[in-house]
Short mmCIF file of C-alpha atoms and ligand atoms in Angstrom, two decimals:
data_model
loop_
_atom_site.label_atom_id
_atom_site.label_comp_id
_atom_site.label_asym_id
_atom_site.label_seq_id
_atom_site.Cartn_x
_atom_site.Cartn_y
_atom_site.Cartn_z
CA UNK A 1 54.71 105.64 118.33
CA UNK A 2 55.71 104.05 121.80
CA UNK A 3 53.54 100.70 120.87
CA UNK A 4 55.26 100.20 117.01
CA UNK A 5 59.19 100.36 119.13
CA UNK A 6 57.44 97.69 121.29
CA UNK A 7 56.32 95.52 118.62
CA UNK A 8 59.54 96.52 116.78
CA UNK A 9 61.65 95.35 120.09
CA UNK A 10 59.23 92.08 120.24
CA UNK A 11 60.88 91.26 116.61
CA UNK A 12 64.33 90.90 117.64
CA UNK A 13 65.28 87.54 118.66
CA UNK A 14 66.00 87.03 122.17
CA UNK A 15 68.49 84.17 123.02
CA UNK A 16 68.76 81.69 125.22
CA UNK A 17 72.70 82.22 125.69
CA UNK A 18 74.70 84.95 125.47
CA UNK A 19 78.44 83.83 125.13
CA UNK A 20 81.48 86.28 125.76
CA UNK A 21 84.85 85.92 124.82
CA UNK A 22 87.66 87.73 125.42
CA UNK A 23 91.57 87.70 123.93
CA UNK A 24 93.59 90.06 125.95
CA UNK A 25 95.92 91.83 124.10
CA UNK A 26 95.06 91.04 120.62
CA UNK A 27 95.93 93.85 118.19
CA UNK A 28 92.85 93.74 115.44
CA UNK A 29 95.69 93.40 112.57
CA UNK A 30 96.84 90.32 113.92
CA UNK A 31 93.79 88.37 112.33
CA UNK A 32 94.93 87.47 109.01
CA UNK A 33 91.14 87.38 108.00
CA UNK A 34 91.96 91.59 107.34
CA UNK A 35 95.16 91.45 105.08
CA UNK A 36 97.61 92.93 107.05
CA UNK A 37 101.47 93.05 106.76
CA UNK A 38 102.03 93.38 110.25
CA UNK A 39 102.56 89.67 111.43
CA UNK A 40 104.43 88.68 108.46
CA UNK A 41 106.97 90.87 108.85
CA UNK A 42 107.73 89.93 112.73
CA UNK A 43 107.72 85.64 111.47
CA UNK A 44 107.42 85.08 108.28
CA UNK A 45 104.79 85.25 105.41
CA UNK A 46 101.35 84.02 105.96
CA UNK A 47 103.17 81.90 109.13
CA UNK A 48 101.09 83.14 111.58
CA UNK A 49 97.63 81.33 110.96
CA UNK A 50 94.18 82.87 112.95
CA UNK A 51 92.44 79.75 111.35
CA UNK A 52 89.49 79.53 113.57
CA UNK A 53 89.07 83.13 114.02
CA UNK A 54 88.95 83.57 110.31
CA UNK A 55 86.42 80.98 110.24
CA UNK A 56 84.25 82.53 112.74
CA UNK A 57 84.27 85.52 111.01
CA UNK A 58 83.27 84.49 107.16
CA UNK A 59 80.24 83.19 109.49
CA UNK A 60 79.64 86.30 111.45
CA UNK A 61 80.33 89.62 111.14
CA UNK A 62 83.45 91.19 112.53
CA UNK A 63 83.66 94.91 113.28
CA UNK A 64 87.29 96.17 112.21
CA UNK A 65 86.59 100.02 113.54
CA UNK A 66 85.84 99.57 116.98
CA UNK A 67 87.71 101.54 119.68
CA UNK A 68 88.41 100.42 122.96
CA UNK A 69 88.14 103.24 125.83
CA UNK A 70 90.51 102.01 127.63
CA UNK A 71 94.35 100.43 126.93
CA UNK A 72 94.25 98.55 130.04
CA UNK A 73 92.26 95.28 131.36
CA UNK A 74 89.95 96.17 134.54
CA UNK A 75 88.89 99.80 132.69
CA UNK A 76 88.49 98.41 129.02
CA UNK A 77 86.47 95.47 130.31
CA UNK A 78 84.36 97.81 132.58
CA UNK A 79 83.55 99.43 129.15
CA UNK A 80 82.39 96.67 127.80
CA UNK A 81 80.27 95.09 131.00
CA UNK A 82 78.51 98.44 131.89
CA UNK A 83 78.07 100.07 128.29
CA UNK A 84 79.21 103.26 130.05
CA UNK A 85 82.23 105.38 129.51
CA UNK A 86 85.15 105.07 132.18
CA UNK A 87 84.29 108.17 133.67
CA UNK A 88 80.79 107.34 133.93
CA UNK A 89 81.52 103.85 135.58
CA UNK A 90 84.13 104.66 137.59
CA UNK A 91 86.87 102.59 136.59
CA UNK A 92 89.06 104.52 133.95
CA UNK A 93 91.99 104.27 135.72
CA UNK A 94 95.09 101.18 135.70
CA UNK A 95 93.62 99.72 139.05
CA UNK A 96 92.48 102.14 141.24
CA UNK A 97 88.97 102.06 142.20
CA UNK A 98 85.51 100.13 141.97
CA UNK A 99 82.91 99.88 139.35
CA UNK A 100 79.93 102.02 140.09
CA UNK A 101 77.41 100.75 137.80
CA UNK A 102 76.06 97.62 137.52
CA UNK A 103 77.67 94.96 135.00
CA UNK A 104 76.09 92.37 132.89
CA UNK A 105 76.28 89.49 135.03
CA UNK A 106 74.10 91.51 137.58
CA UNK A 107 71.62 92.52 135.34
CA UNK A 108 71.66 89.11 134.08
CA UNK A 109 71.19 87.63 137.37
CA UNK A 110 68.59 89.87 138.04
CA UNK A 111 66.80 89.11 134.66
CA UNK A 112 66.63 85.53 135.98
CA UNK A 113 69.70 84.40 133.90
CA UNK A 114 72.86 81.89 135.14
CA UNK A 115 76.00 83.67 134.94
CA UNK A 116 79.80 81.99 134.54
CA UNK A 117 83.23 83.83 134.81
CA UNK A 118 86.22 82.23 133.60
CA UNK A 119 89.85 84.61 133.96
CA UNK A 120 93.35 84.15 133.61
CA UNK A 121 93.69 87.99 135.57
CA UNK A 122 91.59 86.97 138.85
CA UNK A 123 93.64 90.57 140.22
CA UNK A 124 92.37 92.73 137.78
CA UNK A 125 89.45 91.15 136.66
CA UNK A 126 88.03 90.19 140.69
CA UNK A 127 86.25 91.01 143.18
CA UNK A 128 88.09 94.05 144.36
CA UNK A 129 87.49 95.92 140.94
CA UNK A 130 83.89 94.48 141.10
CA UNK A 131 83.77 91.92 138.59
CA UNK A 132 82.18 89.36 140.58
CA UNK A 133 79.27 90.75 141.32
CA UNK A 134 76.26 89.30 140.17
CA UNK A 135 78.16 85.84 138.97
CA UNK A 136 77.06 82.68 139.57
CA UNK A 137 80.30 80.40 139.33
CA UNK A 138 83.85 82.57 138.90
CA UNK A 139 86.72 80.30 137.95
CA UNK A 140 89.75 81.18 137.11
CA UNK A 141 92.75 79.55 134.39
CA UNK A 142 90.03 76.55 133.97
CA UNK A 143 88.28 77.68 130.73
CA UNK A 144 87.85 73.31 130.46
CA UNK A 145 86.04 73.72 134.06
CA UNK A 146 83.88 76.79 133.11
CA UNK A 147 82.47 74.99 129.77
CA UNK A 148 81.63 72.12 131.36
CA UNK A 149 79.37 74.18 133.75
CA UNK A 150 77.86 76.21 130.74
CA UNK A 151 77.22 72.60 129.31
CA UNK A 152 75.72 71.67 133.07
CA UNK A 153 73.53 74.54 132.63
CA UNK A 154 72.44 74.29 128.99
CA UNK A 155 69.07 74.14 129.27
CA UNK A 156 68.58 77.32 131.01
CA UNK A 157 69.20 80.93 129.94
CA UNK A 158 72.69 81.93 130.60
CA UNK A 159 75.59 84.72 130.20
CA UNK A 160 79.08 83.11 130.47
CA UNK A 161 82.35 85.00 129.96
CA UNK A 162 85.62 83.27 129.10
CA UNK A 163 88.68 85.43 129.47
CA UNK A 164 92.43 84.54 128.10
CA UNK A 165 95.66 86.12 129.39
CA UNK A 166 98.13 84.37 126.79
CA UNK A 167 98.44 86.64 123.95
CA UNK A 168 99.71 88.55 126.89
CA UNK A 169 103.27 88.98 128.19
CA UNK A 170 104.76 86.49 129.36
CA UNK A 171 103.72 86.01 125.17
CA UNK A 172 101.61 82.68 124.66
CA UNK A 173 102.15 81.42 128.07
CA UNK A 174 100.61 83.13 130.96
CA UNK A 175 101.63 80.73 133.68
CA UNK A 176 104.16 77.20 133.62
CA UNK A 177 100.38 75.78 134.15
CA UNK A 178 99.78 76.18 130.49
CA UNK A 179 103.42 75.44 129.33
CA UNK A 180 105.43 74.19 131.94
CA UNK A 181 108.36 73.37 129.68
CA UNK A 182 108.02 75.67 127.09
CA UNK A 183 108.07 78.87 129.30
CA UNK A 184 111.30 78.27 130.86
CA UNK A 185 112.79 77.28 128.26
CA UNK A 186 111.67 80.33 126.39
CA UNK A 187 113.10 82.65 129.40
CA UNK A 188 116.65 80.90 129.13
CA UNK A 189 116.86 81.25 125.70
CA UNK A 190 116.08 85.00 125.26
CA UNK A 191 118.24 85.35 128.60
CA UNK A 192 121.34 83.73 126.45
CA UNK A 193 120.27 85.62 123.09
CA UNK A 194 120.14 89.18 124.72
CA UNK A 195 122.80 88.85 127.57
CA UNK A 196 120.11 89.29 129.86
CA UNK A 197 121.01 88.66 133.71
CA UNK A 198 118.44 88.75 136.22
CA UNK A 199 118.85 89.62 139.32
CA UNK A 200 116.42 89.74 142.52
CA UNK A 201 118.24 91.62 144.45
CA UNK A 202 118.72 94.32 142.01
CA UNK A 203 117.94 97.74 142.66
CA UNK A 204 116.57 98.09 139.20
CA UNK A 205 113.78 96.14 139.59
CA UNK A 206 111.18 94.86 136.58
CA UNK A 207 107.37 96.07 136.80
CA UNK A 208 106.42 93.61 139.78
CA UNK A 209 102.77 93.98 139.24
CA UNK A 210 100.78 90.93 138.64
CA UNK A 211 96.98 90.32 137.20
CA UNK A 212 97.07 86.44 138.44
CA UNK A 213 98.42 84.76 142.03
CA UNK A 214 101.25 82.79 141.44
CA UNK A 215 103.93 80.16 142.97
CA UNK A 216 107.16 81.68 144.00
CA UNK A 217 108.58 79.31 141.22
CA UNK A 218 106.19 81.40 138.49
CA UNK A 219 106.49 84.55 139.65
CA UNK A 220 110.19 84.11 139.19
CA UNK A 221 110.08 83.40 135.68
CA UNK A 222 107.81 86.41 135.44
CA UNK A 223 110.01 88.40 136.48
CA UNK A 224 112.63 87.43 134.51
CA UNK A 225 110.33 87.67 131.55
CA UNK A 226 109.92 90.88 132.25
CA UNK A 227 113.25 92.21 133.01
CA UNK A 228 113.65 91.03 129.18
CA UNK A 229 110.84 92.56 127.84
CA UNK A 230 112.14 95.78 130.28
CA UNK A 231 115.46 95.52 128.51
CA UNK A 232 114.48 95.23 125.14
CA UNK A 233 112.28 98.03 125.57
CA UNK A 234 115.11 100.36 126.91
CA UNK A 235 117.15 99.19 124.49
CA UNK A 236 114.94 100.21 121.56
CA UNK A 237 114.63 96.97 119.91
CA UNK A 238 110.96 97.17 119.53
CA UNK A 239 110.96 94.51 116.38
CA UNK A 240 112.46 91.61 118.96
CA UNK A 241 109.43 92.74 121.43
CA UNK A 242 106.86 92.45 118.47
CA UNK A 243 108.39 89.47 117.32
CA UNK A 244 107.78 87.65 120.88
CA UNK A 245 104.59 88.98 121.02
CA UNK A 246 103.73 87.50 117.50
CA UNK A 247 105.10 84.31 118.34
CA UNK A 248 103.36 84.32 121.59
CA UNK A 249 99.63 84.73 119.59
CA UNK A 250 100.38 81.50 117.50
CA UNK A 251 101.86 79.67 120.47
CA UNK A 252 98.71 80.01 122.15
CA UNK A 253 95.91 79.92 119.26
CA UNK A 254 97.44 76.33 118.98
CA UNK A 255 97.98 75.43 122.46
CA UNK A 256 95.51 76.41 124.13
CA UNK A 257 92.95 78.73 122.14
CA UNK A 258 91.81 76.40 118.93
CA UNK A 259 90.82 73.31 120.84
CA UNK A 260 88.58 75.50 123.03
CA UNK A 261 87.14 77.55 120.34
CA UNK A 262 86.05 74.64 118.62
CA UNK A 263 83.73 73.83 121.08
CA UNK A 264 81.66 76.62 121.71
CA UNK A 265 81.71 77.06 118.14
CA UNK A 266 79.88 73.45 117.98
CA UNK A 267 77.91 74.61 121.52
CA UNK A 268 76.66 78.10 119.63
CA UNK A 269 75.64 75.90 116.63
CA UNK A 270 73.39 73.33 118.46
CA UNK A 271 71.90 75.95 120.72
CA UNK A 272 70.24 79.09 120.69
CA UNK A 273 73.64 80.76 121.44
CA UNK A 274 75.20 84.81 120.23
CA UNK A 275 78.92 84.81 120.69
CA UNK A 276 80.74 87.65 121.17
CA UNK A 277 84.53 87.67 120.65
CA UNK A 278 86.90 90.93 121.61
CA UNK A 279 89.99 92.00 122.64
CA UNK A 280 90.43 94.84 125.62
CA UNK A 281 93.33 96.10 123.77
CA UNK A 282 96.28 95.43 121.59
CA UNK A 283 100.02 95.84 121.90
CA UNK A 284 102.61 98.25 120.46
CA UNK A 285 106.19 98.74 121.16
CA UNK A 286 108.02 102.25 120.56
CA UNK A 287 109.13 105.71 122.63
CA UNK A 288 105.59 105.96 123.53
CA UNK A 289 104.28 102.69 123.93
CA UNK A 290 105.37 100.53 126.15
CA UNK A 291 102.91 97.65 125.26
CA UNK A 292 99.70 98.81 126.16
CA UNK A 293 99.13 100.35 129.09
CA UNK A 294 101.01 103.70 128.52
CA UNK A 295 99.87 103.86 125.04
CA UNK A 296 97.12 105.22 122.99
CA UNK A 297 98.57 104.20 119.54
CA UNK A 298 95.81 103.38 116.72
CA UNK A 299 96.88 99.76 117.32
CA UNK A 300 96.65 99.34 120.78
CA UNK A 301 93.39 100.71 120.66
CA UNK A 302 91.61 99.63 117.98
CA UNK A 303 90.23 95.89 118.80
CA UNK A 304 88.48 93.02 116.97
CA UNK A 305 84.83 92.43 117.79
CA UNK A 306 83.25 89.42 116.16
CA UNK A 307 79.71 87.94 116.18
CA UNK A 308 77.98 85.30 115.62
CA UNK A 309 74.99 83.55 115.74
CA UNK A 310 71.83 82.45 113.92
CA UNK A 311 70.50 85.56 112.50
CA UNK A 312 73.82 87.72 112.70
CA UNK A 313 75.12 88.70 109.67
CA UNK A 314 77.25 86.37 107.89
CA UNK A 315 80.44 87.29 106.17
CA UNK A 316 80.31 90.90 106.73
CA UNK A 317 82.68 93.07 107.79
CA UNK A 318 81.51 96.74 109.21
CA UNK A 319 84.26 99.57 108.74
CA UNK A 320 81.86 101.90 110.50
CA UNK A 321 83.13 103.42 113.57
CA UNK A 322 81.62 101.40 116.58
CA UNK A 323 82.98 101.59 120.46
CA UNK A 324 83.03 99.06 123.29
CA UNK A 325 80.72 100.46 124.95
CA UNK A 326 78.32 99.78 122.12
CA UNK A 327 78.27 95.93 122.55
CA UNK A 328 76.78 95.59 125.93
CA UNK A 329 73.40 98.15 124.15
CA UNK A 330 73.45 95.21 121.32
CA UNK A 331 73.52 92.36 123.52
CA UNK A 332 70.47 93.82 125.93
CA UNK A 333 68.52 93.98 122.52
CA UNK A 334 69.07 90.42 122.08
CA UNK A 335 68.62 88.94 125.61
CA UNK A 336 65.82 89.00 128.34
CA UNK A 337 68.29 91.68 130.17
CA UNK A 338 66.41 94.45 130.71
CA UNK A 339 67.45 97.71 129.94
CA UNK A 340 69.12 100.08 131.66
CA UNK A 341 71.11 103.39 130.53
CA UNK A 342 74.03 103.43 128.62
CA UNK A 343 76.35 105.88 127.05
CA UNK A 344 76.47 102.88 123.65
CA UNK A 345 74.04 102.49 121.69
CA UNK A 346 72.99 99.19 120.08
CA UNK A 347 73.62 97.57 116.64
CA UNK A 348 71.22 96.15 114.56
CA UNK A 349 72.85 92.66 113.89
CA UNK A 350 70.93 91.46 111.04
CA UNK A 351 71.83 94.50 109.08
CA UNK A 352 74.66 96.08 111.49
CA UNK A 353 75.48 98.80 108.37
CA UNK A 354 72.49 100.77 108.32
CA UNK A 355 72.47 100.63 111.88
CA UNK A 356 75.52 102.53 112.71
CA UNK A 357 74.96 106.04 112.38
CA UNK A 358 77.75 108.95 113.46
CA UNK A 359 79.60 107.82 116.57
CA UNK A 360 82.15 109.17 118.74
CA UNK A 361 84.90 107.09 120.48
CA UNK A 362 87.09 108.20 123.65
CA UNK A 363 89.70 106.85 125.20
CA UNK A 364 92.27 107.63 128.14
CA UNK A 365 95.73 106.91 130.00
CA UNK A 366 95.38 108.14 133.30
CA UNK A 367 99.31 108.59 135.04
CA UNK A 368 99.43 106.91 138.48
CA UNK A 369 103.35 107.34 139.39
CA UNK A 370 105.94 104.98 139.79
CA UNK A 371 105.10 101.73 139.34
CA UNK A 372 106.59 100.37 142.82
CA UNK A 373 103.79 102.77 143.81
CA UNK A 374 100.94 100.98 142.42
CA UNK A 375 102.45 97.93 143.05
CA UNK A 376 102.23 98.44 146.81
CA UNK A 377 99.40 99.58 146.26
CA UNK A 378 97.62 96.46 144.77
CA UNK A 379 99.35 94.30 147.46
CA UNK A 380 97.29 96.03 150.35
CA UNK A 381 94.28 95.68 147.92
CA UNK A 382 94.54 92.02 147.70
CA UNK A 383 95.55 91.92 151.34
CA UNK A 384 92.45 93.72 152.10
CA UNK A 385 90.58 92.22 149.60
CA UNK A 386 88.39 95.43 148.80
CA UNK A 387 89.66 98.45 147.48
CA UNK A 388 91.37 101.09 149.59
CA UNK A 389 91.63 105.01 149.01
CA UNK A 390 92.63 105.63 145.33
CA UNK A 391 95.63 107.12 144.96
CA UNK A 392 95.74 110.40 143.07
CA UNK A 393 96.07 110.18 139.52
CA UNK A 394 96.35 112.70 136.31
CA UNK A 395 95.19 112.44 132.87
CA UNK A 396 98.28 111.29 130.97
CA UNK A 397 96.61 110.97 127.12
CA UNK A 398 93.76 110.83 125.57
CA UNK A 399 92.20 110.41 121.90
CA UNK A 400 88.73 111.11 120.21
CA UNK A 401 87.95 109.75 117.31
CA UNK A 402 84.64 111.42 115.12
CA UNK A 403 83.62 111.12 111.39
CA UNK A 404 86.98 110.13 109.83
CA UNK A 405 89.34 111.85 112.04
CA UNK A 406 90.96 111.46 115.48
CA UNK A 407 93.23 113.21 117.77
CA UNK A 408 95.86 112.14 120.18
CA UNK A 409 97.05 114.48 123.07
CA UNK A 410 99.29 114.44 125.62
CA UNK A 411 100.03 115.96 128.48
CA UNK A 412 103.10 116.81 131.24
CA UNK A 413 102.49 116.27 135.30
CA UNK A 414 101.14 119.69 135.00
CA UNK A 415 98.84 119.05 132.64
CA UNK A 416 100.16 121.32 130.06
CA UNK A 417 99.73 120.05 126.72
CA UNK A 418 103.15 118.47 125.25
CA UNK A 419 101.86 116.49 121.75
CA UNK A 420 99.10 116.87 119.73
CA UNK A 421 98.54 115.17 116.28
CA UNK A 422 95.76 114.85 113.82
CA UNK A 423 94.80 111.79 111.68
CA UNK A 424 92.78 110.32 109.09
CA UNK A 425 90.75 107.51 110.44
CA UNK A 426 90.41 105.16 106.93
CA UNK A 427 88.38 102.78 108.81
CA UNK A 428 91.25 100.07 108.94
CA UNK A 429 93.71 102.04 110.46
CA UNK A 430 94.86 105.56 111.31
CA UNK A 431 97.12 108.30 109.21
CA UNK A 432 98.63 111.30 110.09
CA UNK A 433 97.70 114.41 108.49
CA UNK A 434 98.40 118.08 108.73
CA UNK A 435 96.41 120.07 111.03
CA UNK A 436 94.93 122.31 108.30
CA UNK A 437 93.26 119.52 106.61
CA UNK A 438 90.49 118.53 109.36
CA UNK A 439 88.56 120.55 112.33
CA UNK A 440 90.61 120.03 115.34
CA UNK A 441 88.73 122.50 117.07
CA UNK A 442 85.93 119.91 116.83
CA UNK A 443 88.00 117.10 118.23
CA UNK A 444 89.24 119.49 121.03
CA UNK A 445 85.43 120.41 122.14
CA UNK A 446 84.31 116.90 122.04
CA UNK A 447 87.11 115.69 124.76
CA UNK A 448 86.24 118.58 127.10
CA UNK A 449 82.72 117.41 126.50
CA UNK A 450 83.93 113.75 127.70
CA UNK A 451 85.77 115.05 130.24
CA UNK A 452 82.42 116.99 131.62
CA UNK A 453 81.12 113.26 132.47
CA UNK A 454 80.80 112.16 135.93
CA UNK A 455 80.11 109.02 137.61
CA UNK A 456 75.86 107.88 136.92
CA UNK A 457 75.59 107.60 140.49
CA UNK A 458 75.21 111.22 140.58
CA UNK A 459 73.00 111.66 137.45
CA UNK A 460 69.18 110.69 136.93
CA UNK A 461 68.45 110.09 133.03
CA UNK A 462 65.18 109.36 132.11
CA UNK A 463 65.21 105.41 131.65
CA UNK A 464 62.38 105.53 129.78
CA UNK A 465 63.50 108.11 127.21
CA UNK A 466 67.00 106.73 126.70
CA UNK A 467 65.36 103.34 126.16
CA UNK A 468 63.08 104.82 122.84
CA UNK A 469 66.08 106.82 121.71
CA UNK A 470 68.08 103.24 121.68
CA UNK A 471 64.72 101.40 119.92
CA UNK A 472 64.92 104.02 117.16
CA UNK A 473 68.80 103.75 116.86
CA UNK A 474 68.60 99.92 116.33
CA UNK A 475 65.96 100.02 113.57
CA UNK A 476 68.08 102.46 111.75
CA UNK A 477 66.75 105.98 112.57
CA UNK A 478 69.81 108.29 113.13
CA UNK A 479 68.90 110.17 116.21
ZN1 ZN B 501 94.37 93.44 128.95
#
């Protein structure tokens, strides 16, 4: 049996470059590939335009059921670079302690490969959190910079990642770097339009946290972007917030995403490339989401994931329930990085449907306190440059989502249990159903099950085993 998974393995096409991608903050609806009414009601019919996206996927095959476990940056992309669940790599919280599993790039490296990291959140996505390890050149708001050393390094086997902050708030800027008129301008006007006054010296003050370093003269308009966004968001005038945000996605698909895309585009089709495209999360504004990072909303968890490459599917789309996790599992099958154990399990990407069996997906909001709190706390992090002792956190919400249904719950500081709703999962998007009509009881068991899970670095799985359960997964046997 062991010898036909070998053979099996030997079939799958191993390439030369392995190319990630990621949009932070980019709600899966907002690709207009997917009809969705969601953008058009925020700026207009058919005004906001994912051109190249689209285009990418009617040559690949984009996954439009996949759940992120996280709806914040350093814990969703941990996810994704370890194939292990938060709890099981350690970083499931905001920003709070270090990865303790191995990431791509290390396995990678150690597989022989030449690894790039481009960021717009060097905080949140750097060495303190544990990102760095294992890569070869890091750079950071220079996605220009970090091509041209993937093109440097063309002929040898390689694993770059290229990560944007501008679908982001401050929405389609990130920094004056990318829009040094532009942002300002965009700061006065909404100042003007609301009646919005910032002040430094207020007692009041906006969130002060930060995912990039910045001059005084940036971090000023951050600020004041955020005082907006702070006001708006007390005020309840969550269609102004999505608006911005909306705007902010086509101000920076034209500014600065499209011209970039269309180069490793032409880079994947003239070498033996597999792109991988995702968002960490997505973005919702109401009572109970303040953007992302508080939220476990359908919308802000649910992310695009789009492949391609010679040999990937072409023009498919997969409503089958998939998780982040699950990517890292695929890309192993596809690369000379050798395997190691994950909590995903791969996808067959010449025929991803019959690949996906029954999944389940998890994800969590861990409460930290105020955020002055965690703000000073990040400050003596990058002062110390390595993290310091985490500070004590409690499980705010959490979700599971299992064969058609999900659950959101929520709980007080005392962890009593304060809001609980069931839903329909219709493999585009979430509704809400009565509690009668699907087995809670069997969402309920499978969180305490997830919540049973503890870091790997205390666990010894049988590599061996895990890595012919995974063979038989991705040639379609539903273990
Ligand atoms: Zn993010």
């Amino acid at each position: 049996m062991q010898e036909i998974i070998i053979m099996e393995k030997l079939k799958c096409h191993q390439y030369q470059h392995i190319i990630l991608i990621s949009l932070d903050s980019l709600r899966n609806d907002c690709i207009t590939a997917i009809s969705s009414d969601f953008p058009d009601k925020f700026i207009g019919h058919g005004k906001l335009k994912t051109e190249m996206l689209n285009y990418v996927i009617s040559r690949g095959t984009y996954f439009i059921n996949c759940i992120s476990a996280a709806p914040y940056t350093s814990a969703s992309h941990a996810a994704y670079f370890t194939g292990c669940w938060p709890k099981r790599n350690g970083v499931y919280e905001f920003f709070n302690r270090q990865l303790g599993l191995p990431t791509i790039f290390e396995l990678a490296k150690k597989a022989g490969m030449y690894t790039i990291f481009q960021t717009d959140f060097p905080i949140i996505l750097g060495e303190s959190v544990g990102f760095t390890r294992g890569v070869d050149k890091y750079f950071v708001e220079s996605e220009g910079d970090a091509f041209l050393e993937l093109l440097k390094n063309q002929h040898r086997s390689t694993v770059s990642f290229f990560h944007f902050g501008g679908i982001h708030y401050p929405y389609g800027f990130h920094k004056l770097k990318f829009a040094e008129t532009d942002f300002p301008k965009k700061v006065f006007e909404l100042e003007n339009k609301f009646n919005i006054h910032y002040s430094k010296n207020s007692k009041k003050h906006p969130d002060m946290l930060d995912e990039s370093y910045r001059s005084k003269k940036d971090k000023n308009f951050l600020l004041r972007y955020k005082a907006i966004i702070d006001a708006l968001w007390t005020q309840g005038r969550y269609n102004d917030l999505h608006k911005l945000y909306i705007e902010g996605i086509d101000y920076f698909l034209k500014h600065r995403f499209n011209p970039f895309i269309k180069k490793i585009i032409d880079f994947v089709d003239k070498n033996d490339s597999l792109l991988v495209l995702f968002a960490d999360h997505g973005e919702s504004w109401s009572l109970d989401s303040r953007g992302h990072s508080n939220s476990i909303d359908d919308v802000v968890l649910r992310v695009p994931v789009i492949l391609y490459g010679k040999g990937v599917a072409k023009n498919t789309v997969v409503s089958k329930l998939i998780r982040t996790i699950d990517i890292f599992p695929t890309i192993c099958q596809y690369s000379k990085i050798a395997r190691t154990n994950f909590d995903g399990e791969p996808i067959n990407l010449m025929n991803p449907n019959n690949s996906i069996g029954s999944r389940e997906a998890f994800a969590q909001v861990w409460r930290v306190g105020d955020r002055n709190k965690v703000y000073q706390h990040q400050q003596h992090i990058i002062k110390d440059k390595k993290m310091i002792k985490p500070l004590s956190t409690k499980l705010e919400k959490e979700a599971a989502y299992h064969d058609g249904f999900a659950i959101n719950r929520e709980y007080d500081v005392d962890g009593r249990l304060i809001k609980e709703i069931l839903f329909k999962n219709t493999g585009k998007c979430l509704v809400t159903i009565d509690k009668k009509y699907g087995d809670i009881t069997h969402l309920i068991n499978l969180l305490k099950k997830y919540n049973r899970i503890r870091c790997y670095k205390n666990h010894k799985i049988n590599n061996l085993k895990r890595s012919i359960v995974d063979d038989l997964k991705v040639l379609g046997y539903h273990i």
